[in-house]
PDB file of C-alpha atoms in Angstrom:
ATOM      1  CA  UNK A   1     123.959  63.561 127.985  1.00 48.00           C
ATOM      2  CA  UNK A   2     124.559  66.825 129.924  1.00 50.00           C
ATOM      3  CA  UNK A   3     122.237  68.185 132.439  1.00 48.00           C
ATOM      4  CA  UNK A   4     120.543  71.594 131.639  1.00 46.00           C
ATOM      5  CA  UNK A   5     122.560  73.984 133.915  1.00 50.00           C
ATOM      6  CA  UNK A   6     120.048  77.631 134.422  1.00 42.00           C
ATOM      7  CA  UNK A   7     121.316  80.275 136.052  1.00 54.00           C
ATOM      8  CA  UNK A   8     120.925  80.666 139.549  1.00 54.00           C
ATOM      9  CA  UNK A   9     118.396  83.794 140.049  1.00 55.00           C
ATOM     10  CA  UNK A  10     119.240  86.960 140.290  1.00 58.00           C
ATOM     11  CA  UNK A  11     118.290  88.901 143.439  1.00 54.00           C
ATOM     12  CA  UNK A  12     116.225  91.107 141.277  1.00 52.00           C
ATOM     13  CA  UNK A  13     114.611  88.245 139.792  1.00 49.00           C
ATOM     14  CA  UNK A  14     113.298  86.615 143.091  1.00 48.00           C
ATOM     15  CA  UNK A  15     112.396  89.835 144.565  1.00 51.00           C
ATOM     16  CA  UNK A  16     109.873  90.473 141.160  1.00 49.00           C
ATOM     17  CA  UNK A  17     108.760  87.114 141.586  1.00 50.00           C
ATOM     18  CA  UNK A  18     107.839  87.548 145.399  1.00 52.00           C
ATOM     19  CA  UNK A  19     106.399  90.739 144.618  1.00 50.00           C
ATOM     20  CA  UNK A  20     104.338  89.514 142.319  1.00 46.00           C
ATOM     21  CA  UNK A  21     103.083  86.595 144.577  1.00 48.00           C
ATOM     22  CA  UNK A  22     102.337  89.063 147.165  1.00 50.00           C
ATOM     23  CA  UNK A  23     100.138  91.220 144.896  1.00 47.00           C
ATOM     24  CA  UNK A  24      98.493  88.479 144.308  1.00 45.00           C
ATOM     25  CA  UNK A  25      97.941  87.476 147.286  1.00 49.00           C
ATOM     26  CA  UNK A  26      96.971  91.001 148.021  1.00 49.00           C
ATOM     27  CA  UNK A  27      94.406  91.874 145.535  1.00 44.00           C
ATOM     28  CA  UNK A  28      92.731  88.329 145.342  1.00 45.00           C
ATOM     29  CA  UNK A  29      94.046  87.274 142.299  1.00 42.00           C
ATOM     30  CA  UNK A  30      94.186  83.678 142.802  1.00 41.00           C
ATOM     31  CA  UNK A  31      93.470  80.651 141.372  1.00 40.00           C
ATOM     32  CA  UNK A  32      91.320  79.522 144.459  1.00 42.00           C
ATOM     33  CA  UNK A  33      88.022  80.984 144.369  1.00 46.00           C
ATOM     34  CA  UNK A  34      87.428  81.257 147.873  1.00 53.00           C
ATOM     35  CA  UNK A  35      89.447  82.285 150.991  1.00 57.00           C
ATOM     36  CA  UNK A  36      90.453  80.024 153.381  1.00 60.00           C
ATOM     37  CA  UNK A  37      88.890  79.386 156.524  1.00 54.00           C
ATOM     38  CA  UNK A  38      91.296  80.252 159.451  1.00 46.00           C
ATOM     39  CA  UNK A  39      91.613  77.810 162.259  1.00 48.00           C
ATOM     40  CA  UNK A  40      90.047  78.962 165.177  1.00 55.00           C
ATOM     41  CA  UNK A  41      92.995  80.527 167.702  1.00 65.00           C
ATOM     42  CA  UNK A  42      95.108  83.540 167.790  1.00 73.00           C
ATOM     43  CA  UNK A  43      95.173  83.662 164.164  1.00 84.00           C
ATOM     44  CA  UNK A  44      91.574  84.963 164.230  1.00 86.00           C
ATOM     45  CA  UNK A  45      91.626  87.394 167.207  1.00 88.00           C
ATOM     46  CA  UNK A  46      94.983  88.801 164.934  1.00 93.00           C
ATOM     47  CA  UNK A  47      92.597  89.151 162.044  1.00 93.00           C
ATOM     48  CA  UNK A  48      90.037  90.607 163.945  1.00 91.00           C
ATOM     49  CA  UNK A  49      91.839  93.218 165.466  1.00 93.00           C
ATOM     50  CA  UNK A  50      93.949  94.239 162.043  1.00 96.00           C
ATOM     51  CA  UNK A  51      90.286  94.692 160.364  1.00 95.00           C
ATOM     52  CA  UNK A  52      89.292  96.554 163.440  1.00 95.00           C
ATOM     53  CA  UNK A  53      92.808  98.644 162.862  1.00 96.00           C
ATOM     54  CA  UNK A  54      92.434  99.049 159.174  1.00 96.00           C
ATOM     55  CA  UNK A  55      88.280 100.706 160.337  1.00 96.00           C
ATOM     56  CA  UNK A  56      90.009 102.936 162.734  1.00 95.00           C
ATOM     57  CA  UNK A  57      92.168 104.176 160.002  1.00 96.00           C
ATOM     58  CA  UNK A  58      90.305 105.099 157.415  1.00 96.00           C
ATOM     59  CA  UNK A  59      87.574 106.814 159.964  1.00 95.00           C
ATOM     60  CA  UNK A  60      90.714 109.034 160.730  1.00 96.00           C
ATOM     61  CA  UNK A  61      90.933 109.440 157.283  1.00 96.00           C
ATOM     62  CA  UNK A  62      87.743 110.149 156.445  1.00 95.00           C
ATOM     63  CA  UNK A  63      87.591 112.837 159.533  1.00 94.00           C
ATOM     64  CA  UNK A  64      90.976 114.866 158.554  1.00 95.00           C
ATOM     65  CA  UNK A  65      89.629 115.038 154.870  1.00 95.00           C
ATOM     66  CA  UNK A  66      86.491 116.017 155.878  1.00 93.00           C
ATOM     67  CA  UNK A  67      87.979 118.825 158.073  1.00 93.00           C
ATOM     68  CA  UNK A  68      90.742 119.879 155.628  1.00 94.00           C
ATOM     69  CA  UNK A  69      89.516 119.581 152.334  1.00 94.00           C
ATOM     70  CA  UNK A  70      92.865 121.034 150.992  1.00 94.00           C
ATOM     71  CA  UNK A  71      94.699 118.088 151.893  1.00 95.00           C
ATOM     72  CA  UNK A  72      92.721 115.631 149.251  1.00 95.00           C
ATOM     73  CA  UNK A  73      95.261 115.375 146.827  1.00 95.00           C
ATOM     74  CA  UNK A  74      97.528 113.996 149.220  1.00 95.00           C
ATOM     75  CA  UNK A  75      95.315 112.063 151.833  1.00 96.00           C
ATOM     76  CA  UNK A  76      92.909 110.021 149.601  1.00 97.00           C
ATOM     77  CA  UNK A  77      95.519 107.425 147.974  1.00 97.00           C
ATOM     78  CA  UNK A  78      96.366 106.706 151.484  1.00 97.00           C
ATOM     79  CA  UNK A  79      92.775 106.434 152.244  1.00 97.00           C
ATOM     80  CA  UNK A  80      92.117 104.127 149.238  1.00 97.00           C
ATOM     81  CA  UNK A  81      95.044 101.628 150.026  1.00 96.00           C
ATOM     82  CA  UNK A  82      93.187 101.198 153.737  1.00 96.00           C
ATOM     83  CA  UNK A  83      90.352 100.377 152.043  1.00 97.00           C
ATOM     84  CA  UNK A  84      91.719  98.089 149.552  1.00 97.00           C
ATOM     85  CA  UNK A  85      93.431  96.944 152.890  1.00 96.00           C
ATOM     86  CA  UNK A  86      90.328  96.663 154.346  1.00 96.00           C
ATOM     87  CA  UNK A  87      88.571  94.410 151.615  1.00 95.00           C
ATOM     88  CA  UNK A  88      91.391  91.742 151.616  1.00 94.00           C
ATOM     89  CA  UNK A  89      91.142  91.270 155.585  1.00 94.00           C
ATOM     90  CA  UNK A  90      87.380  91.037 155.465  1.00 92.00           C
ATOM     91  CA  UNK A  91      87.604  87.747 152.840  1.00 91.00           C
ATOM     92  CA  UNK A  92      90.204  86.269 155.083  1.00 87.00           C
ATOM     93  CA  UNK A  93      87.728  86.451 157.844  1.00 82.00           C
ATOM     94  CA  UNK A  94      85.072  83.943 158.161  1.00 74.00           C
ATOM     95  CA  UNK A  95      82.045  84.645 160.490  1.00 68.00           C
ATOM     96  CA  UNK A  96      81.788  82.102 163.505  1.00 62.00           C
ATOM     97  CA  UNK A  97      85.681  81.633 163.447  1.00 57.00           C
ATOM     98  CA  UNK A  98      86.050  84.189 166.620  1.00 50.00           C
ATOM     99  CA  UNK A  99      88.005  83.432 169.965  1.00 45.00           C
ATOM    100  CA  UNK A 100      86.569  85.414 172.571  1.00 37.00           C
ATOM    101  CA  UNK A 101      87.052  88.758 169.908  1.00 40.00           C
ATOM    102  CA  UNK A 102      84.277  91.327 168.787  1.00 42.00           C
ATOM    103  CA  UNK A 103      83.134  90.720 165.105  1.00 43.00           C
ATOM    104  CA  UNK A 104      85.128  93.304 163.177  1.00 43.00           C
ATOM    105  CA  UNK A 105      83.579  96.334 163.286  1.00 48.00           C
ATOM    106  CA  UNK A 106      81.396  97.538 160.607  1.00 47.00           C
ATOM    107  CA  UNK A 107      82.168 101.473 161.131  1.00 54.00           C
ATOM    108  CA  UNK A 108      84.670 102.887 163.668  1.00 61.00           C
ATOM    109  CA  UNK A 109      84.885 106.862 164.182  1.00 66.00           C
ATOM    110  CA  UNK A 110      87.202 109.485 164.287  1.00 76.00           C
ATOM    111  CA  UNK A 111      87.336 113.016 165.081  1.00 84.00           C
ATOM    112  CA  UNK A 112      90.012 115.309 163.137  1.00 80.00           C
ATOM    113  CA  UNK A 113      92.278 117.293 164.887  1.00 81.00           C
ATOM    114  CA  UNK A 114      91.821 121.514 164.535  1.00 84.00           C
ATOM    115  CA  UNK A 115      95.406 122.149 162.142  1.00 91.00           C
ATOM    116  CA  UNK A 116      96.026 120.597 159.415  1.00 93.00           C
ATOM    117  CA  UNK A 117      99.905 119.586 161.238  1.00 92.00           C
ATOM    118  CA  UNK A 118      98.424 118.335 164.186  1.00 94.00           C
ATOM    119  CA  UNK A 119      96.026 115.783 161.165  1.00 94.00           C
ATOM    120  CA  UNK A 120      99.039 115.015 159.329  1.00 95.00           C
ATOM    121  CA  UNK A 121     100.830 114.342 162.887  1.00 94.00           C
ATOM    122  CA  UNK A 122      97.964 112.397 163.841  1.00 94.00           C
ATOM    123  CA  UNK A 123      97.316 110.238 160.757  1.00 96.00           C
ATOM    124  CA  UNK A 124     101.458 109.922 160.534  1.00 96.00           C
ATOM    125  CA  UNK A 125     101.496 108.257 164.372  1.00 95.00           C
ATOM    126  CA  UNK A 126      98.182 105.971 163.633  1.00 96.00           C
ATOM    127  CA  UNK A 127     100.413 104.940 160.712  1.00 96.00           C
ATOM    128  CA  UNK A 128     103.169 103.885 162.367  1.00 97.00           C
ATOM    129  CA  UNK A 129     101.584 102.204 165.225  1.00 97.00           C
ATOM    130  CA  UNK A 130      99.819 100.457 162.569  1.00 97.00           C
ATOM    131  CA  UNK A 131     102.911  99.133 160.671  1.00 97.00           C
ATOM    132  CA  UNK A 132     104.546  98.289 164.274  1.00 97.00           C
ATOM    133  CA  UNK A 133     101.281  96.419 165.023  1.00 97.00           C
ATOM    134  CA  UNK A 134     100.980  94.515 161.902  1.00 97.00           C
ATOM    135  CA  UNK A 135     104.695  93.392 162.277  1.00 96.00           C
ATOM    136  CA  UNK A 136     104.186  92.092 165.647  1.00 96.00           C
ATOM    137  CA  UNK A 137     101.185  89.803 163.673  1.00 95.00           C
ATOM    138  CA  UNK A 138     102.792  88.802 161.491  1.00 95.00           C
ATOM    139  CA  UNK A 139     104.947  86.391 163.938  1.00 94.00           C
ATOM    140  CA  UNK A 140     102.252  85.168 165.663  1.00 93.00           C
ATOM    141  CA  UNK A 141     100.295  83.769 162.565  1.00 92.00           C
ATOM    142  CA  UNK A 142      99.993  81.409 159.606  1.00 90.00           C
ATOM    143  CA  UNK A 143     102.945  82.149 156.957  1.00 92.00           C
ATOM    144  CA  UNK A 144     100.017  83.002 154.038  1.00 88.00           C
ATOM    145  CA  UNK A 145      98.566  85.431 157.030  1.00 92.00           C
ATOM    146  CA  UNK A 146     101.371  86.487 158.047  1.00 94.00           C
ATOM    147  CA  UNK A 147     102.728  87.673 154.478  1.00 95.00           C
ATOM    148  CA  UNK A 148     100.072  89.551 154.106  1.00 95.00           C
ATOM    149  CA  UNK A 149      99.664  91.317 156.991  1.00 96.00           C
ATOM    150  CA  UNK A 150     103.505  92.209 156.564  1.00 96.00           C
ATOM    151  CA  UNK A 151     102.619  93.470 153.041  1.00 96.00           C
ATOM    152  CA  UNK A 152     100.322  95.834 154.441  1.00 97.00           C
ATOM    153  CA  UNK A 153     102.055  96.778 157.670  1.00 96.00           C
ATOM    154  CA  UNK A 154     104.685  97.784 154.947  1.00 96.00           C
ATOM    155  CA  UNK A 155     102.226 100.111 152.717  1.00 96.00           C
ATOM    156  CA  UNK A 156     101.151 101.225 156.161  1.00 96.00           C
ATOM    157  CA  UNK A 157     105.175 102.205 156.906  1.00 96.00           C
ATOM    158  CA  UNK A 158     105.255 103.752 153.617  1.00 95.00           C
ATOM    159  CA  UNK A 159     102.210 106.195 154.366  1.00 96.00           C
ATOM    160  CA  UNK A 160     103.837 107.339 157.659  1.00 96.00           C
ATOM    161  CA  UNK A 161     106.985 108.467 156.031  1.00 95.00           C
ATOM    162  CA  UNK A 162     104.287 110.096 152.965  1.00 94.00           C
ATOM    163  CA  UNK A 163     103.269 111.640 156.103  1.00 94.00           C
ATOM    164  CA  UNK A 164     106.697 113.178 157.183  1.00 89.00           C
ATOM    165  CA  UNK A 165     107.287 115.539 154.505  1.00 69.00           C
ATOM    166  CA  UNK A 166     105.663 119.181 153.793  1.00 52.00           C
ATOM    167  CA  UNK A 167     104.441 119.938 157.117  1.00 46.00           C
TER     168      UNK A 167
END
């Protein structure tokens, strides 16, 4: 009797399917109720300091849309995907995990700057030196960390070149 021969994937089709892992992953949709613990080391203080990151961002955010109100429509997705961001890194964490690290900051602050260019500027270089950051993390941890911090150092790339247009 012949073997059942499938197709070998298609790139498309293991792209969708690693996409869809990823969201997942991402939005907590997974069969495991709970996160799980991370093992004491640098995969914590990387945690820690992409929470502490992700704080810093949106209290940028929050600042340049409090100071330019006319820049809403375009600034509060990006604000919303740092705090879904946000959400996701705080289940990963797990309180008494830390290696010489601060506990992730509850509130960080921001002041906006005076023109609405120099915000954009500002929020467009945070960006990137987010995405840059959250690439270098993503070699130094766990491949389920590390997957997800390159998911959002990607959204966080995305935002930056958002950022680049209409000034």
């Amino acid at each position: 009797m012949d073997a059942l021969r499938f197709p070998a994937p298609t790139r498309r089709t293991a792209m969708l399917g690693g996409s869809a892992a990823v969201l997942a992953t991402i939005t907590g949709c997974t069969s495991v109720g709970q996160a799980q613990a991370p093992p004491p080391g640098p995969t914590v203080s990387v945690l820690t300091a992409a929470i502490d990151n992700e704080a810093a961002l949106i209290a940028l955010y929050e600042a340049v849309l409090g100071a330019h109100r006319n820049l809403a429509d375009r600034l509060k997705p990006l604000h919303d995907h740092h705090t879904q961001h946000l959400a996701v890194l705080r289940r990963h964490y797990v309180p008494g995990t830390k290696t010489g690290t601060a506990t992730p900051s509850p509130q960080a602050t921001a002041t906006a700057p005076g023109t609405e260019s120099h915000a954009l500027a500002a929020l467009r270089s945070a960006e990137r030196k987010a995405a840059s950051a959250r690439a270098d993390d993503a070699r130094r941890v766990d491949p389920a960390l590390a997957q997800l911090l390159a998911c959002i150092g990607a959204c966080e790339a995305g935002h930056a070149q958002s950022l680049t247009g209409g000034l």
